[in-house]
Amino acid sequence: MSSVRQTSTLAIISLVAGILGWTALPFLGSVTAIITGHMARGEIRRQPDRFEGDGLALAGLILGWVNVALWILGVLAFVLFFGGLAWLGWANS
């Protein structure tokens, strides 16, 4: 007898939040995608006969982590650029 596996709700939330992190909810959606993605993968590993959706959770995690990394690089570039301008202004005065 084959049991029907249910797609993990957390995995779906992770994927949706990951997409929202790139569109309507920058950063907040990405953080939500990362948290729920890890929770979903744990849930699926603990009960593989009951839950599926590891690919959805993984996609949400990837979308979330890539977006967070780009945010960090963007903030770093911003600080370095304007910090360099401030240093140049101070050094020339």
mmCIF file of N, CA and C in Angstrom:
data_model
loop_
_atom_site.group_PDB
_atom_site.id
_atom_site.type_symbol
_atom_site.label_atom_id
_atom_site.label_comp_id
_atom_site.label_asym_id
_atom_site.label_seq_id
_atom_site.Cartn_x
_atom_site.Cartn_y
_atom_site.Cartn_z
ATOM 1 N N MET A 1 0.836 -1.177 0.000
ATOM 2 C CA MET A 1 0.000 0.000 0.000
ATOM 3 C C MET A 1 0.881 1.240 0.000
ATOM 4 N N SER A 2 0.615 2.146 -0.882
ATOM 5 C CA SER A 2 1.406 3.360 -1.002
ATOM 6 C C SER A 2 0.715 4.495 -0.256
ATOM 7 N N SER A 3 1.476 5.124 0.625
ATOM 8 C CA SER A 3 0.895 6.246 1.366
ATOM 9 C C SER A 3 1.099 7.540 0.583
ATOM 10 N N VAL A 4 0.125 8.393 0.675
ATOM 11 C CA VAL A 4 0.193 9.677 -0.018
ATOM 12 C C VAL A 4 0.975 10.655 0.853
ATOM 13 N N ARG A 5 1.998 11.239 0.247
ATOM 14 C CA ARG A 5 2.805 12.211 0.994
ATOM 15 C C ARG A 5 2.274 13.611 0.734
ATOM 16 N N GLN A 6 2.332 14.417 1.758
ATOM 17 C CA GLN A 6 1.840 15.784 1.704
ATOM 18 C C GLN A 6 3.021 16.732 1.474
ATOM 19 N N THR A 7 2.825 17.733 0.627
ATOM 20 C CA THR A 7 3.864 18.738 0.434
ATOM 21 C C THR A 7 3.933 19.597 1.688
ATOM 22 N N SER A 8 5.132 19.800 2.191
ATOM 23 C CA SER A 8 5.333 20.577 3.404
ATOM 24 C C SER A 8 4.884 22.027 3.202
ATOM 25 N N THR A 9 4.023 22.483 4.096
ATOM 26 C CA THR A 9 3.554 23.873 4.051
ATOM 27 C C THR A 9 4.721 24.831 4.226
ATOM 28 N N LEU A 10 5.662 24.473 5.089
ATOM 29 C CA LEU A 10 6.831 25.331 5.301
ATOM 30 C C LEU A 10 7.675 25.460 4.036
ATOM 31 N N ALA A 11 7.741 24.386 3.251
ATOM 32 C CA ALA A 11 8.494 24.432 2.001
ATOM 33 C C ALA A 11 7.832 25.393 1.018
ATOM 34 N N ILE A 12 6.514 25.371 0.948
ATOM 35 C CA ILE A 12 5.791 26.288 0.066
ATOM 36 C C ILE A 12 5.988 27.729 0.531
ATOM 37 N N ILE A 13 5.888 27.948 1.837
ATOM 38 C CA ILE A 13 6.094 29.296 2.385
ATOM 39 C C ILE A 13 7.507 29.772 2.079
ATOM 40 N N SER A 14 8.482 28.893 2.186
ATOM 41 C CA SER A 14 9.864 29.261 1.902
ATOM 42 C C SER A 14 10.031 29.724 0.464
ATOM 43 N N LEU A 15 9.468 28.972 -0.473
ATOM 44 C CA LEU A 15 9.578 29.348 -1.881
ATOM 45 C C LEU A 15 8.868 30.664 -2.167
ATOM 46 N N VAL A 16 7.669 30.823 -1.652
ATOM 47 C CA VAL A 16 6.911 32.066 -1.866
ATOM 48 C C VAL A 16 7.648 33.249 -1.239
ATOM 49 N N ALA A 17 8.158 33.072 -0.031
ATOM 50 C CA ALA A 17 8.898 34.154 0.631
ATOM 51 C C ALA A 17 10.187 34.475 -0.127
ATOM 52 N N GLY A 18 10.836 33.455 -0.668
ATOM 53 C CA GLY A 18 12.043 33.688 -1.462
ATOM 54 C C GLY A 18 11.749 34.525 -2.691
ATOM 55 N N ILE A 19 10.628 34.250 -3.345
ATOM 56 C CA ILE A 19 10.231 35.052 -4.507
ATOM 57 C C ILE A 19 9.854 36.467 -4.070
ATOM 58 N N LEU A 20 9.135 36.581 -2.973
ATOM 59 C CA LEU A 20 8.767 37.908 -2.467
ATOM 60 C C LEU A 20 9.999 38.712 -2.043
ATOM 61 N N GLY A 21 11.033 38.010 -1.586
ATOM 62 C CA GLY A 21 12.272 38.692 -1.216
ATOM 63 C C GLY A 21 12.927 39.387 -2.399
ATOM 64 N N TRP A 22 12.668 38.896 -3.595
ATOM 65 C CA TRP A 22 13.220 39.514 -4.806
ATOM 66 C C TRP A 22 12.281 40.548 -5.398
ATOM 67 N N THR A 23 11.019 40.581 -4.936
ATOM 68 C CA THR A 23 10.035 41.462 -5.556
ATOM 69 C C THR A 23 9.438 42.437 -4.552
ATOM 70 N N ALA A 24 8.448 42.012 -3.803
ATOM 71 C CA ALA A 24 7.642 42.920 -2.981
ATOM 72 C C ALA A 24 8.193 43.157 -1.574
ATOM 73 N N LEU A 25 8.895 42.202 -1.022
ATOM 74 C CA LEU A 25 9.381 42.323 0.363
ATOM 75 C C LEU A 25 10.882 42.090 0.443
ATOM 76 N N PRO A 26 11.669 43.005 -0.086
ATOM 77 C CA PRO A 26 13.126 42.794 -0.054
ATOM 78 C C PRO A 26 13.622 42.596 1.377
ATOM 79 N N PHE A 27 14.570 41.756 1.525
ATOM 80 C CA PHE A 27 15.240 41.387 2.768
ATOM 81 C C PHE A 27 14.319 40.643 3.729
ATOM 82 N N LEU A 28 13.165 41.201 4.083
ATOM 83 C CA LEU A 28 12.251 40.522 5.008
ATOM 84 C C LEU A 28 11.782 39.193 4.424
ATOM 85 N N GLY A 29 11.414 39.185 3.155
ATOM 86 C CA GLY A 29 11.015 37.944 2.499
ATOM 87 C C GLY A 29 12.149 36.945 2.445
ATOM 88 N N SER A 30 13.359 37.444 2.223
ATOM 89 C CA SER A 30 14.527 36.559 2.147
ATOM 90 C C SER A 30 14.829 35.904 3.488
ATOM 91 N N VAL A 31 14.750 36.683 4.551
ATOM 92 C CA VAL A 31 15.001 36.126 5.882
ATOM 93 C C VAL A 31 13.934 35.081 6.220
ATOM 94 N N THR A 32 12.692 35.379 5.874
ATOM 95 C CA THR A 32 11.603 34.418 6.099
ATOM 96 C C THR A 32 11.843 33.144 5.286
ATOM 97 N N ALA A 33 12.292 33.295 4.050
ATOM 98 C CA ALA A 33 12.570 32.134 3.200
ATOM 99 C C ALA A 33 13.664 31.259 3.803
ATOM 100 N N ILE A 34 14.694 31.886 4.341
ATOM 101 C CA ILE A 34 15.799 31.127 4.933
ATOM 102 C C ILE A 34 15.327 30.358 6.165
ATOM 103 N N ILE A 35 14.596 31.031 7.034
ATOM 104 C CA ILE A 35 14.137 30.386 8.274
ATOM 105 C C ILE A 35 13.179 29.238 7.965
ATOM 106 N N THR A 36 12.154 29.507 7.152
ATOM 107 C CA THR A 36 11.178 28.461 6.867
ATOM 108 C C THR A 36 11.770 27.351 5.992
ATOM 109 N N GLY A 37 12.741 27.692 5.153
ATOM 110 C CA GLY A 37 13.398 26.672 4.338
ATOM 111 C C GLY A 37 14.156 25.666 5.184
ATOM 112 N N HIS A 38 14.883 26.165 6.178
ATOM 113 C CA HIS A 38 15.602 25.259 7.078
ATOM 114 C C HIS A 38 14.627 24.427 7.905
ATOM 115 N N MET A 39 13.556 25.061 8.366
ATOM 116 C CA MET A 39 12.548 24.331 9.142
ATOM 117 C C MET A 39 11.883 23.250 8.287
ATOM 118 N N ALA A 40 11.571 23.571 7.040
ATOM 119 C CA ALA A 40 10.921 22.607 6.147
ATOM 120 C C ALA A 40 11.828 21.422 5.852
ATOM 121 N N ARG A 41 13.098 21.691 5.573
ATOM 122 C CA ARG A 41 14.020 20.587 5.271
ATOM 123 C C ARG A 41 14.179 19.669 6.476
ATOM 124 N N GLY A 42 14.203 20.249 7.679
ATOM 125 C CA GLY A 42 14.273 19.432 8.888
ATOM 126 C C GLY A 42 13.025 18.585 9.059
ATOM 127 N N GLU A 43 11.872 19.196 8.814
ATOM 128 C CA GLU A 43 10.603 18.481 8.919
ATOM 129 C C GLU A 43 10.543 17.327 7.918
ATOM 130 N N ILE A 44 10.990 17.573 6.703
ATOM 131 C CA ILE A 44 10.972 16.542 5.657
ATOM 132 C C ILE A 44 11.956 15.422 5.985
ATOM 133 N N ARG A 45 13.104 15.753 6.527
ATOM 134 C CA ARG A 45 14.099 14.719 6.891
ATOM 135 C C ARG A 45 13.613 13.869 8.061
ATOM 136 N N ARG A 46 12.916 14.507 9.009
ATOM 137 C CA ARG A 46 12.429 13.756 10.165
ATOM 138 C C ARG A 46 11.280 12.806 9.799
ATOM 139 N N GLN A 47 10.447 13.208 8.828
ATOM 140 C CA GLN A 47 9.279 12.404 8.463
ATOM 141 C C GLN A 47 9.193 12.250 6.934
ATOM 142 N N PRO A 48 10.156 11.557 6.333
ATOM 143 C CA PRO A 48 10.168 11.449 4.868
ATOM 144 C C PRO A 48 8.989 10.659 4.299
ATOM 145 N N ASP A 49 8.386 9.805 5.110
ATOM 146 C CA ASP A 49 7.232 9.055 4.629
ATOM 147 C C ASP A 49 5.956 9.887 4.640
ATOM 148 N N ARG A 50 5.972 11.026 5.327
ATOM 149 C CA ARG A 50 4.792 11.884 5.445
ATOM 150 C C ARG A 50 4.878 13.142 4.586
ATOM 151 N N PHE A 51 6.085 13.727 4.479
ATOM 152 C CA PHE A 51 6.238 15.015 3.797
ATOM 153 C C PHE A 51 7.150 14.923 2.585
ATOM 154 N N GLU A 52 6.854 15.764 1.584
ATOM 155 C CA GLU A 52 7.728 15.972 0.441
ATOM 156 C C GLU A 52 7.842 17.480 0.216
ATOM 157 N N GLY A 53 8.676 17.870 -0.744
ATOM 158 C CA GLY A 53 8.835 19.289 -1.029
ATOM 159 C C GLY A 53 10.225 19.809 -0.720
ATOM 160 N N ASP A 54 11.193 18.902 -0.625
ATOM 161 C CA ASP A 54 12.562 19.323 -0.325
ATOM 162 C C ASP A 54 13.098 20.272 -1.396
ATOM 163 N N GLY A 55 12.735 20.039 -2.647
ATOM 164 C CA GLY A 55 13.172 20.923 -3.734
ATOM 165 C C GLY A 55 12.609 22.327 -3.586
ATOM 166 N N LEU A 56 11.361 22.429 -3.146
ATOM 167 C CA LEU A 56 10.754 23.745 -2.918
ATOM 168 C C LEU A 56 11.491 24.483 -1.806
ATOM 169 N N ALA A 57 11.759 23.763 -0.723
ATOM 170 C CA ALA A 57 12.470 24.366 0.399
ATOM 171 C C ALA A 57 13.877 24.793 -0.014
ATOM 172 N N LEU A 58 14.538 23.952 -0.792
ATOM 173 C CA LEU A 58 15.888 24.278 -1.245
ATOM 174 C C LEU A 58 15.881 25.501 -2.160
ATOM 175 N N ALA A 59 14.892 25.594 -3.036
ATOM 176 C CA ALA A 59 14.779 26.767 -3.916
ATOM 177 C C ALA A 59 14.556 28.031 -3.091
ATOM 178 N N GLY A 60 13.708 27.947 -2.071
ATOM 179 C CA GLY A 60 13.494 29.097 -1.187
ATOM 180 C C GLY A 60 14.756 29.493 -0.458
ATOM 181 N N LEU A 61 15.497 28.495 0.005
ATOM 182 C CA LEU A 61 16.770 28.778 0.688
ATOM 183 C C LEU A 61 17.764 29.466 -0.247
ATOM 184 N N ILE A 62 17.878 28.956 -1.453
ATOM 185 C CA ILE A 62 18.827 29.540 -2.404
ATOM 186 C C ILE A 62 18.433 30.980 -2.734
ATOM 187 N N LEU A 63 17.148 31.199 -3.023
ATOM 188 C CA LEU A 63 16.684 32.562 -3.310
ATOM 189 C C LEU A 63 16.960 33.486 -2.128
ATOM 190 N N GLY A 64 16.687 32.996 -0.926
ATOM 191 C CA GLY A 64 16.899 33.810 0.273
ATOM 192 C C GLY A 64 18.355 34.141 0.514
ATOM 193 N N TRP A 65 19.223 33.124 0.471
ATOM 194 C CA TRP A 65 20.647 33.357 0.753
ATOM 195 C C TRP A 65 21.317 34.230 -0.309
ATOM 196 N N VAL A 66 20.964 34.028 -1.571
ATOM 197 C CA VAL A 66 21.562 34.847 -2.628
ATOM 198 C C VAL A 66 21.136 36.312 -2.460
ATOM 199 N N ASN A 67 19.873 36.527 -2.129
ATOM 200 C CA ASN A 67 19.400 37.893 -1.939
ATOM 201 C C ASN A 67 20.082 38.558 -0.740
ATOM 202 N N VAL A 68 20.220 37.828 0.366
ATOM 203 C CA VAL A 68 20.905 38.385 1.542
ATOM 204 C C VAL A 68 22.363 38.708 1.206
ATOM 205 N N ALA A 69 23.031 37.827 0.471
ATOM 206 C CA ALA A 69 24.425 38.075 0.084
ATOM 207 C C ALA A 69 24.534 39.334 -0.774
ATOM 208 N N LEU A 70 23.597 39.505 -1.693
ATOM 209 C CA LEU A 70 23.617 40.715 -2.530
ATOM 210 C C LEU A 70 23.334 41.967 -1.716
ATOM 211 N N TRP A 71 22.449 41.870 -0.735
ATOM 212 C CA TRP A 71 22.202 43.005 0.152
ATOM 213 C C TRP A 71 23.480 43.384 0.911
ATOM 214 N N ILE A 72 24.166 42.382 1.431
ATOM 215 C CA ILE A 72 25.401 42.648 2.188
ATOM 216 C C ILE A 72 26.448 43.287 1.281
ATOM 217 N N LEU A 73 26.609 42.759 0.065
ATOM 218 C CA LEU A 73 27.564 43.348 -0.879
ATOM 219 C C LEU A 73 27.165 44.771 -1.250
ATOM 220 N N GLY A 74 25.867 45.007 -1.422
ATOM 221 C CA GLY A 74 25.395 46.351 -1.749
ATOM 222 C C GLY A 74 25.665 47.348 -0.638
ATOM 223 N N VAL A 75 25.400 46.949 0.589
ATOM 224 C CA VAL A 75 25.669 47.836 1.733
ATOM 225 C C VAL A 75 27.166 48.074 1.866
ATOM 226 N N LEU A 76 27.961 47.030 1.685
ATOM 227 C CA LEU A 76 29.410 47.178 1.759
ATOM 228 C C LEU A 76 29.927 48.123 0.675
ATOM 229 N N ALA A 77 29.440 47.983 -0.541
ATOM 230 C CA ALA A 77 29.839 48.871 -1.638
ATOM 231 C C ALA A 77 29.434 50.309 -1.333
ATOM 232 N N PHE A 78 28.237 50.491 -0.790
ATOM 233 C CA PHE A 78 27.760 51.822 -0.424
ATOM 234 C C PHE A 78 28.671 52.463 0.619
ATOM 235 N N VAL A 79 28.983 51.721 1.671
ATOM 236 C CA VAL A 79 29.841 52.241 2.745
ATOM 237 C C VAL A 79 31.238 52.535 2.220
ATOM 238 N N LEU A 80 31.792 51.626 1.427
ATOM 239 C CA LEU A 80 33.139 51.856 0.904
ATOM 240 C C LEU A 80 33.170 53.053 -0.044
ATOM 241 N N PHE A 81 32.155 53.199 -0.894
ATOM 242 C CA PHE A 81 32.123 54.305 -1.842
ATOM 243 C C PHE A 81 32.013 55.638 -1.118
ATOM 244 N N PHE A 82 31.015 55.764 -0.245
ATOM 245 C CA PHE A 82 30.824 57.043 0.429
ATOM 246 C C PHE A 82 31.870 57.268 1.523
ATOM 247 N N GLY A 83 32.379 56.202 2.096
ATOM 248 C CA GLY A 83 33.490 56.354 3.044
ATOM 249 C C GLY A 83 34.738 56.845 2.330
ATOM 250 N N GLY A 84 34.959 56.343 1.120
ATOM 251 C CA GLY A 84 36.098 56.812 0.324
ATOM 252 C C GLY A 84 35.941 58.261 -0.079
ATOM 253 N N LEU A 85 34.732 58.649 -0.438
ATOM 254 C CA LEU A 85 34.487 60.054 -0.780
ATOM 255 C C LEU A 85 34.716 60.954 0.424
ATOM 256 N N ALA A 86 34.247 60.516 1.590
ATOM 257 C CA ALA A 86 34.441 61.308 2.804
ATOM 258 C C ALA A 86 35.932 61.419 3.134
ATOM 259 N N TRP A 87 36.652 60.323 2.970
ATOM 260 C CA TRP A 87 38.087 60.353 3.238
ATOM 261 C C TRP A 87 38.811 61.297 2.277
ATOM 262 N N LEU A 88 38.431 61.243 0.985
ATOM 263 C CA LEU A 88 39.042 62.131 0.003
ATOM 264 C C LEU A 88 38.737 63.603 0.314
ATOM 265 N N GLY A 89 37.504 63.854 0.714
ATOM 266 C CA GLY A 89 37.131 65.226 1.077
ATOM 267 C C GLY A 89 37.890 65.712 2.288
ATOM 268 N N TRP A 90 38.087 64.831 3.263
ATOM 269 C CA TRP A 90 38.803 65.209 4.471
ATOM 270 C C TRP A 90 40.309 65.370 4.180
ATOM 271 N N ALA A 91 40.857 64.506 3.346
ATOM 272 C CA ALA A 91 42.290 64.541 3.040
ATOM 273 C C ALA A 91 42.639 65.770 2.202
ATOM 274 N N ASN A 92 41.741 66.250 1.374
ATOM 275 C CA ASN A 92 42.008 67.401 0.529
ATOM 276 C C ASN A 92 41.740 68.726 1.203
ATOM 277 N N SER A 93 41.180 68.722 2.396
ATOM 278 C CA SER A 93 40.887 69.999 3.055
ATOM 279 C C SER A 93 41.994 70.444 3.980
#
